[in-house]
């Protein structure tokens, strides 16, 4: 399971040129196609094939220059998977797992960075986009730097590119104060940017999950989620709307007024009392949506029944294997990837010998302790 990480972001006050900025306007939510989903506790396990179609699997080629750490985000473009991990690197693999290139340019020169926050694909211009330090770097899809960058006046933490617009998430709490806005858009045509969406009161500052609050679908729709909010939003150039609203019932975490929670304490309270206060890694299919929360397990929603279900353990039917570490595949029509390390697979087989089958054993026997993880892909129905 991916762990909760605590990030301490101190936003510098210095301004760096590169973009022009318009003042924020009204922060009203624009009318949207709000769909209310009611939460229900599901079964302990679910064969994932019942809500999604299996697309395949592979173990990424493992070489000295292709060793994956903990995966933060995966996006797909032109039959290549681009994977960003906690080792500040981006790797590209084919649909069969063949390694194409690695970007790990630590430094302060052109195309280099100290901190890699996020990656995205600009599908209109066919570029790989890296959000780093206080700038955006643009690479070709073969891993070469274009020489172009956009400098930012402050730190951003996630990025999605849709059409001509770049969407960024901003720090909502800096220097012990609530920020003015949560979202920034940058128009690539003229460089103008726009900040909007006032942050909620910060009950748990500096507490973040190793998952994505900013995701997108193949049609370019950009989705956004945040802590202590039961809404899933769609973002536009200068406004936002509520797309889905979840009624958590008794699972809703209701923060106490005038209380600032410690990260470990709020996580324990949510775990012990079955309370949800954070939604992330949202993905949408034709009739199924999926996401994760602070409470362990997997969540899927049926747009037909207007219900959301919690599943403790998804199961891969082809391999008869429990699935973990789900994340959306950016730039696809509802794809989900599961990330299963060799260590995890080995421990599962030791503890529950009935897991796995002959087809899985062939894959597992080809892996070593140093192998990259087994990646299994599904498309939501």
Coordinates of C-alpha atoms in Angstrom, one line a residue:
X1 CA 0.0 0.0 0.0
X2 CA 1.2 3.4 -0.7
X3 CA 2.1 5.3 2.4
X4 CA 1.0 8.7 3.6
X5 CA 3.8 11.2 3.1
X6 CA 4.1 14.5 4.8
X7 CA 5.4 17.3 2.7
X8 CA 6.5 20.7 4.1
X9 CA 6.2 23.3 1.4
X10 CA 7.5 26.8 2.1
X11 CA 6.5 29.1 -0.7
X12 CA 9.1 31.7 -1.6
X13 CA 8.0 35.3 -2.0
X14 CA 10.3 36.1 -4.9
X15 CA 8.6 36.5 -8.3
X16 CA 10.0 35.0 -11.5
X17 CA 9.1 36.3 -14.8
X18 CA 7.7 34.1 -17.6
X19 CA 3.9 34.3 -17.4
X20 CA 1.4 37.2 -17.1
X21 CA -1.4 37.0 -14.5
X22 CA -5.0 38.2 -14.4
X23 CA -6.7 39.0 -11.1
X24 CA -9.1 36.3 -9.8
X25 CA -12.8 36.9 -10.2
X26 CA -15.9 35.6 -8.5
X27 CA -15.3 32.1 -6.9
X28 CA -18.8 30.9 -7.5
X29 CA -19.3 27.4 -8.7
X30 CA -20.7 27.3 -12.2
X31 CA -23.8 25.0 -12.8
X32 CA -22.7 21.5 -13.7
X33 CA -24.1 18.0 -14.3
X34 CA -24.1 17.1 -10.6
X35 CA -24.7 13.4 -10.0
X36 CA -25.3 12.4 -6.4
X37 CA -23.9 9.0 -5.4
X38 CA -24.9 7.3 -2.1
X39 CA -22.2 5.2 -0.3
X40 CA -22.8 1.6 0.5
X41 CA -20.5 -0.9 2.1
X42 CA -19.6 -3.6 -0.5
X43 CA -18.3 -7.1 -0.2
X44 CA -15.0 -8.0 1.2
X45 CA -13.6 -8.9 -2.2
X46 CA -14.6 -8.3 -5.8
X47 CA -13.4 -10.0 -9.0
X48 CA -12.4 -6.9 -10.9
X49 CA -13.5 -8.3 -14.2
X50 CA -17.1 -7.6 -13.1
X51 CA -16.6 -3.8 -13.4
X52 CA -13.7 -3.6 -15.9
X53 CA -12.2 -5.3 -18.8
X54 CA -8.7 -6.7 -18.5
X55 CA -6.3 -5.0 -21.0
X56 CA -3.1 -7.0 -20.3
X57 CA -0.1 -7.0 -18.1
X58 CA 3.7 -6.8 -18.2
X59 CA 6.8 -6.6 -16.0
X60 CA 8.7 -3.5 -17.2
X61 CA 12.2 -4.4 -18.4
X62 CA 14.6 -4.2 -15.5
X63 CA 18.1 -2.8 -16.3
X64 CA 20.6 -0.6 -14.5
X65 CA 18.9 2.4 -16.1
X66 CA 15.3 1.2 -15.6
X67 CA 14.7 0.5 -11.9
X68 CA 11.4 1.8 -10.8
X69 CA 10.7 3.2 -7.3
X70 CA 7.3 3.8 -5.8
X71 CA 5.1 4.9 -8.7
X72 CA 3.4 8.3 -8.4
X73 CA 1.7 8.7 -11.8
X74 CA 1.4 6.9 -15.1
X75 CA 0.2 8.4 -18.4
X76 CA -0.1 6.8 -21.8
X77 CA 0.5 8.3 -25.3
X78 CA 1.2 6.6 -28.7
X79 CA 1.5 3.1 -27.2
X80 CA 4.0 4.3 -24.6
X81 CA 3.5 4.3 -20.8
X82 CA 5.3 7.2 -19.1
X83 CA 5.9 6.4 -15.4
X84 CA 6.9 9.0 -12.8
X85 CA 8.3 7.6 -9.5
X86 CA 9.6 8.8 -6.1
X87 CA 13.2 8.6 -7.4
X88 CA 12.6 11.9 -9.3
X89 CA 12.7 10.1 -12.7
X90 CA 10.4 9.5 -15.6
X91 CA 10.6 6.2 -17.6
X92 CA 9.0 5.2 -20.8
X93 CA 7.9 1.7 -21.6
X94 CA 6.2 0.0 -24.5
X95 CA 3.0 -2.0 -24.1
X96 CA 5.1 -5.1 -23.8
X97 CA 7.3 -3.6 -21.1
X98 CA 10.4 -2.7 -23.3
X99 CA 12.3 0.2 -21.8
X100 CA 12.6 3.2 -24.1
X101 CA 14.3 5.9 -22.1
X102 CA 14.8 7.4 -18.6
X103 CA 14.8 11.1 -17.7
X104 CA 16.7 11.7 -14.5
X105 CA 18.3 15.1 -15.0
X106 CA 19.2 16.3 -11.6
X107 CA 20.9 19.7 -11.7
X108 CA 20.3 23.4 -12.4
X109 CA 21.1 23.5 -16.1
X110 CA 18.7 23.5 -19.1
X111 CA 16.2 20.6 -18.8
X112 CA 17.4 19.8 -15.3
X113 CA 15.7 20.0 -12.0
X114 CA 16.1 19.5 -8.2
X115 CA 12.5 18.3 -7.4
X116 CA 10.2 16.6 -9.8
X117 CA 6.6 17.2 -8.7
X118 CA 4.5 15.7 -11.5
X119 CA 4.3 14.8 -15.2
X120 CA 1.6 15.1 -17.9
X121 CA 1.2 14.7 -21.6
X122 CA 0.3 17.5 -23.9
X123 CA -1.7 15.5 -26.4
X124 CA -2.3 18.4 -28.8
X125 CA 1.4 19.2 -29.2
X126 CA 2.7 15.7 -28.5
X127 CA 5.0 16.7 -25.7
X128 CA 6.0 15.2 -22.3
X129 CA 5.5 17.9 -19.6
X130 CA 7.4 17.9 -16.4
X131 CA 6.4 20.1 -13.4
X132 CA 9.6 20.7 -11.5
X133 CA 10.9 23.2 -8.9
X134 CA 9.3 26.5 -9.9
X135 CA 9.0 25.8 -13.6
X136 CA 7.5 23.6 -16.3
X137 CA 9.9 21.7 -18.7
X138 CA 8.8 20.4 -22.1
X139 CA 10.3 17.2 -23.6
X140 CA 9.7 15.4 -26.9
X141 CA 8.1 12.0 -26.6
X142 CA 11.5 10.4 -27.3
X143 CA 12.8 11.9 -24.0
X144 CA 14.9 14.7 -25.5
X145 CA 14.5 18.2 -24.0
X146 CA 12.9 20.8 -26.3
X147 CA 14.8 23.7 -24.8
X148 CA 11.5 25.3 -23.8
X149 CA 10.4 26.0 -20.2
X150 CA 7.8 28.1 -18.4
X151 CA 8.9 29.7 -15.1
X152 CA 6.4 30.0 -12.3
X153 CA 6.1 32.6 -9.5
X154 CA 5.5 30.0 -6.8
X155 CA 5.3 26.2 -6.3
X156 CA 2.7 24.0 -7.9
X157 CA 2.3 20.3 -7.1
X158 CA 0.3 18.7 -9.9
X159 CA -0.3 19.3 -13.6
X160 CA -2.7 18.3 -16.3
X161 CA -2.7 19.6 -19.9
X162 CA -6.0 19.7 -21.7
X163 CA -6.1 21.4 -25.2
X164 CA -4.3 24.7 -24.9
X165 CA -4.7 24.9 -21.1
X166 CA -2.3 23.8 -18.4
X167 CA -4.0 23.1 -15.0
X168 CA -1.9 23.3 -11.8
X169 CA -2.8 22.7 -8.2
X170 CA -1.3 25.3 -5.8
X171 CA -0.3 25.1 -2.1
X172 CA -3.5 25.9 -0.1
X173 CA -1.6 26.6 3.2
X174 CA 1.7 28.5 3.3
X175 CA 3.5 30.2 6.1
X176 CA 0.7 29.2 8.5
X177 CA -1.9 31.1 6.4
X178 CA -4.6 29.9 4.0
X179 CA -3.8 30.7 0.4
X180 CA -6.1 32.7 -1.8
X181 CA -6.6 30.1 -4.6
X182 CA -6.3 26.3 -5.2
X183 CA -6.1 26.2 -9.0
X184 CA -4.1 27.9 -11.7
X185 CA -4.6 27.7 -15.4
X186 CA -2.1 28.8 -18.0
X187 CA -3.0 29.5 -21.6
X188 CA -0.2 28.1 -23.8
X189 CA -1.1 30.4 -26.7
X190 CA -0.5 33.7 -24.9
X191 CA 1.0 32.8 -21.6
X192 CA -1.7 34.4 -19.5
X193 CA -2.8 32.6 -16.3
X194 CA -5.8 32.7 -14.0
X195 CA -6.0 31.6 -10.4
X196 CA -9.3 30.5 -8.8
X197 CA -11.1 28.3 -6.3
X198 CA -10.8 29.5 -2.8
X199 CA -9.4 26.7 -0.5
X200 CA -11.4 25.3 2.3
X201 CA -10.5 25.9 5.9
X202 CA -7.3 23.9 6.5
X203 CA -8.0 21.4 9.3
X204 CA -4.9 19.3 8.5
X205 CA -2.2 21.5 7.0
X206 CA 0.7 19.8 5.2
X207 CA -1.0 16.4 5.2
X208 CA -0.9 14.9 1.7
X209 CA -1.5 11.5 0.2
X210 CA 0.8 9.8 -2.4
X211 CA -2.0 10.0 -4.9
X212 CA -3.4 12.4 -7.4
X213 CA -6.0 15.1 -6.8
X214 CA -5.8 16.2 -10.4
X215 CA -6.7 13.7 -13.1
X216 CA -8.2 13.8 -16.6
X217 CA -10.1 11.6 -19.1
X218 CA -9.4 10.9 -22.7
X219 CA -11.9 13.6 -23.8
X220 CA -9.8 16.2 -22.0
X221 CA -12.1 16.6 -19.0
X222 CA -10.1 17.6 -15.9
X223 CA -11.2 16.4 -12.5
X224 CA -10.2 17.7 -9.1
X225 CA -10.7 16.4 -5.5
X226 CA -9.6 17.8 -2.1
X227 CA -9.6 17.0 1.6
X228 CA -12.8 17.4 3.6
X229 CA -14.9 17.7 0.5
X230 CA -17.4 15.1 -0.8
X231 CA -17.5 16.7 -4.2
X232 CA -15.6 15.6 -7.4
X233 CA -15.1 18.7 -9.5
X234 CA -14.6 19.4 -13.2
X235 CA -12.2 22.3 -13.9
X236 CA -12.5 24.8 -16.7
X237 CA -10.3 27.7 -17.9
X238 CA -11.6 30.1 -15.3
X239 CA -14.2 28.3 -13.3
X240 CA -15.2 24.9 -11.9
X241 CA -18.3 22.8 -11.5
X242 CA -19.5 19.9 -9.3
X243 CA -19.6 16.7 -11.4
X244 CA -20.2 14.1 -8.7
X245 CA -21.3 14.5 -5.0
X246 CA -20.9 11.6 -2.6
X247 CA -23.2 11.0 0.4
X248 CA -20.9 9.2 2.8
X249 CA -23.5 8.8 5.5
X250 CA -21.9 7.5 8.7
X251 CA -18.5 7.3 6.9
X252 CA -18.2 11.0 6.5
X253 CA -15.5 12.6 8.6
X254 CA -16.9 15.8 10.2
X255 CA -14.0 17.9 11.5
X256 CA -14.3 19.7 14.8
X257 CA -14.4 23.4 14.5
X258 CA -11.2 25.3 15.5
X259 CA -9.2 22.1 15.6
X260 CA -6.0 21.6 13.6
X261 CA -5.3 17.9 13.3
X262 CA -1.9 16.3 13.3
X263 CA -1.4 14.2 10.2
X264 CA -0.8 10.9 12.1
X265 CA -3.7 11.5 14.5
X266 CA -6.3 12.2 11.8
X267 CA -5.2 9.2 9.8
X268 CA -5.6 7.0 12.9
X269 CA -9.0 8.4 13.7
X270 CA -10.2 7.8 10.1
X271 CA -8.8 4.3 10.2
X272 CA -10.3 3.3 13.6
X273 CA -13.7 4.9 13.1
X274 CA -14.1 4.2 9.3
X275 CA -14.3 7.9 8.4
X276 CA -13.5 9.3 4.9
X277 CA -12.0 12.8 4.6
X278 CA -9.9 12.6 1.4
X279 CA -10.7 11.3 -2.2
X280 CA -7.9 10.9 -4.8
X281 CA -6.8 8.9 -7.9
X282 CA -10.2 9.4 -9.5
X283 CA -10.9 7.7 -12.9
X284 CA -14.0 7.5 -15.0
X285 CA -15.3 4.8 -17.4
X286 CA -18.6 4.8 -19.4
X287 CA -20.7 3.7 -16.4
X288 CA -18.2 3.1 -13.6
X289 CA -16.0 5.5 -11.7
X290 CA -13.2 4.6 -9.3
X291 CA -11.1 6.3 -6.7
X292 CA -9.2 5.8 -3.4
X293 CA -9.6 7.5 0.0
X294 CA -7.7 7.8 3.3
X295 CA -9.5 4.6 4.4
X296 CA -7.8 1.5 3.0
X297 CA -9.5 -0.5 0.2
X298 CA -10.8 0.3 -3.2
X299 CA -13.9 2.3 -4.2
X300 CA -16.1 2.2 -7.3
X301 CA -19.3 4.0 -8.2
X302 CA -22.0 2.8 -10.5
X303 CA -23.5 5.7 -12.5
X304 CA -26.5 3.4 -13.3
X305 CA -27.5 2.7 -9.7
X306 CA -26.1 6.1 -8.3
X307 CA -24.2 4.2 -5.6
X308 CA -20.6 4.1 -4.4
X309 CA -19.1 0.9 -2.9
X310 CA -16.1 0.1 -0.7
X311 CA -14.2 -3.1 -1.6
X312 CA -11.5 -4.3 0.8
X313 CA -9.8 -6.5 -1.8
X314 CA -10.1 -6.4 -5.6
X315 CA -9.2 -9.7 -7.3
X316 CA -7.6 -10.3 -10.7
X317 CA -9.6 -13.1 -12.2
X318 CA -7.0 -14.2 -14.8
X319 CA -4.3 -14.8 -12.2
X320 CA -6.6 -15.4 -9.2
X321 CA -4.6 -12.7 -7.4
X322 CA -5.4 -9.9 -4.9
X323 CA -4.8 -6.4 -6.5
X324 CA -3.2 -3.4 -4.7
X325 CA -1.9 0.0 -5.6
X326 CA -4.5 1.1 -8.0
X327 CA -4.0 4.3 -10.0
X328 CA -5.6 5.9 -13.0
X329 CA -3.7 5.8 -16.3
X330 CA -3.8 9.4 -17.7
X331 CA -4.8 10.0 -21.3
X332 CA -6.9 6.9 -21.6
X333 CA -10.5 6.0 -21.8
X334 CA -11.0 4.8 -18.2
X335 CA -7.8 2.7 -17.7
X336 CA -6.7 1.6 -14.2
X337 CA -3.2 0.2 -13.4
X338 CA -2.4 -2.1 -10.5
X339 CA 1.2 -2.1 -9.3
X340 CA 2.4 -5.4 -7.6
X341 CA 6.0 -5.7 -6.4
X342 CA 7.8 -9.0 -6.4
X343 CA 8.0 -8.7 -2.6
X344 CA 4.3 -8.3 -2.3
X345 CA 3.6 -11.2 -4.6
X346 CA 6.0 -13.5 -2.8
X347 CA 4.4 -12.6 0.6
X348 CA 0.9 -13.2 -0.8
X349 CA 1.8 -16.7 -2.0
X350 CA 3.4 -17.5 1.3
X351 CA 0.5 -16.5 3.4
X352 CA -2.3 -17.7 1.1
X353 CA -1.1 -20.6 -1.1
X354 CA -4.5 -20.8 -2.9
X355 CA -3.7 -17.5 -4.6
X356 CA -2.3 -17.5 -8.0
X357 CA -2.5 -20.2 -10.8
X358 CA -0.3 -21.7 -13.5
X359 CA -0.5 -18.6 -15.7
X360 CA 0.6 -16.4 -12.8
X361 CA 3.4 -18.7 -11.8
X362 CA 4.9 -18.4 -15.3
X363 CA 5.1 -14.6 -14.8
X364 CA 6.2 -14.8 -11.1
X365 CA 9.0 -17.3 -11.8
X366 CA 10.4 -14.9 -14.4
X367 CA 10.8 -12.2 -11.8
X368 CA 13.7 -11.8 -9.3
X369 CA 13.9 -9.8 -6.1
X370 CA 15.3 -6.9 -8.1
X371 CA 12.7 -7.0 -10.8
X372 CA 10.4 -4.1 -11.6
X373 CA 6.8 -4.7 -10.4
X374 CA 4.1 -6.6 -12.3
X375 CA 1.7 -4.1 -13.8
X376 CA -1.9 -5.2 -14.6
X377 CA -4.2 -3.0 -16.7
X378 CA -8.0 -2.7 -16.8
X379 CA -10.5 -0.5 -18.7
X380 CA -13.5 0.5 -16.6
X381 CA -16.9 -0.4 -18.0

